[in-house]
XYZ file of C-alpha atoms in Angstrom:
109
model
C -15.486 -15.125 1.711
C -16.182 -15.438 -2.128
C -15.244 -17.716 -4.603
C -12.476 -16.283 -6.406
C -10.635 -18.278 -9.405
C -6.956 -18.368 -8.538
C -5.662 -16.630 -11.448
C -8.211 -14.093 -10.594
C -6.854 -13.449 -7.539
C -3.717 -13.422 -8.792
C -4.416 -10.760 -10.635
C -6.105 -8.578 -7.512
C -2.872 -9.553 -5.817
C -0.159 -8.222 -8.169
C -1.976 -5.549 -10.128
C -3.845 -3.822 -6.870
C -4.588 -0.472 -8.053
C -5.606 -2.115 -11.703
C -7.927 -3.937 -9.671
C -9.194 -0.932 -7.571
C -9.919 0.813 -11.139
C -12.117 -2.097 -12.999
C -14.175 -2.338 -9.027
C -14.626 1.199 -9.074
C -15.749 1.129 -13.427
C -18.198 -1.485 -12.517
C -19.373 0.293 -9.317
C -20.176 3.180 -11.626
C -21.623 1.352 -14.838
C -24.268 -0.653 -12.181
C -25.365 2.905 -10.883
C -25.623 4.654 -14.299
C -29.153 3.544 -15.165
C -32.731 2.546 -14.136
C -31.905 -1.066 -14.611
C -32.488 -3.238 -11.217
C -29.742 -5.844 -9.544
C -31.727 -8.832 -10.995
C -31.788 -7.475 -14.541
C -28.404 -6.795 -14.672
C -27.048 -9.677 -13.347
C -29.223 -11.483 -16.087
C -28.014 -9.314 -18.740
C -24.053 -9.836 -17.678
C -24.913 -13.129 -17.269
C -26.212 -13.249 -21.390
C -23.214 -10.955 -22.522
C -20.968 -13.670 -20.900
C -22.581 -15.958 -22.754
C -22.563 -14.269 -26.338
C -18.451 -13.543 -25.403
C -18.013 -17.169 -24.705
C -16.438 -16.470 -21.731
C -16.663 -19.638 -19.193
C -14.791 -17.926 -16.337
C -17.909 -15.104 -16.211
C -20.483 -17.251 -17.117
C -19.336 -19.240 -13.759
C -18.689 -15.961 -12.113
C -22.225 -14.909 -12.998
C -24.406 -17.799 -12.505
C -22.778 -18.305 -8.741
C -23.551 -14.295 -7.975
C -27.115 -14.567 -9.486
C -27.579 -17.809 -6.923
C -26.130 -15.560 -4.269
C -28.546 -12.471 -4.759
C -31.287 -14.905 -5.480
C -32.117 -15.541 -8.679
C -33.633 -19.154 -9.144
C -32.531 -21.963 -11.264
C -34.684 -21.723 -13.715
C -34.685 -18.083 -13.953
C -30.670 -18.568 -15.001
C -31.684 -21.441 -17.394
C -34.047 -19.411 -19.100
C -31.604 -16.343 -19.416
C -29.102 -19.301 -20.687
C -32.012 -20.629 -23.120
C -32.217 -17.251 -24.490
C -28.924 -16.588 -25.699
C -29.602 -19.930 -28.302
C -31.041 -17.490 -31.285
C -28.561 -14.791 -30.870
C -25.241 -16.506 -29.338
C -25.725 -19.895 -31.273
C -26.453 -23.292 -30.573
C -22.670 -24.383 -29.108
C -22.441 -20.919 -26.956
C -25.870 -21.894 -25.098
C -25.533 -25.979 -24.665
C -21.625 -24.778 -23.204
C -22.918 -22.328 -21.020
C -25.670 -24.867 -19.876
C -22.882 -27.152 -19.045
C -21.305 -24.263 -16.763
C -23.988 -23.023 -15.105
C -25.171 -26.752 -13.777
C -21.649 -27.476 -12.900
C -22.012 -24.173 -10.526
C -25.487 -25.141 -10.000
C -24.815 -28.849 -8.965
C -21.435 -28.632 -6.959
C -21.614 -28.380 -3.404
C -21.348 -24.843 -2.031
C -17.691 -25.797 -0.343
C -16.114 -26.476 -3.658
C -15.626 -23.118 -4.834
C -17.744 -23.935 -8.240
């Protein structure tokens, strides 16, 4: 089964059809251009980043690992946020991504 964060499925569990609507939005957005899985899961990965959001940064760095994308290749995509997202945004999301990166696959990083 997949990690999910508890308040996450929380959410999935009390708002069902809310959660049916944002898997089926997603479902479409993937499909609605050229771009490949990798790219995009590098580019959601990077607008995490920019939005600060630890939760998806997480979220993202343990799918890329899943379909995968190498270590490095999310460190570099983490790297590259530094000129646009800021110093802080990219040294925090660092510190996410080698938590994910680091823990042991049973702990649900």
């Amino acid at each position: 089964m997949t990690y999910l964060p508890a308040i996450y499925a929380q959410f999935r569990e009390r708002y069902p059809a809310i959660a049916q609507a944002v898997d089926a939005l997603s479902g479409s957005l993937h499909e609605a251009g050229p771009l490949d899985p990798r790219t995009r899961r590098l580019i959601k990965l990077g607008i995490a980043i920019g939005a600060g959001a630890e939760g998806a940064v997480r979220s993202h760095v343990r799918k890329a690992v899943a379909e995968g994308i190498s270590r490095a290749e999310i460190e570099h995509t983490i790297l590259l946020s530094l000129t646009t997202a800021g110093f802080p945004a990219m040294v925090a999301a660092l510190k996410w991504a080698q938590e994910v990166l680091d823990a042991p696959p049973e702990s649900g990083q």
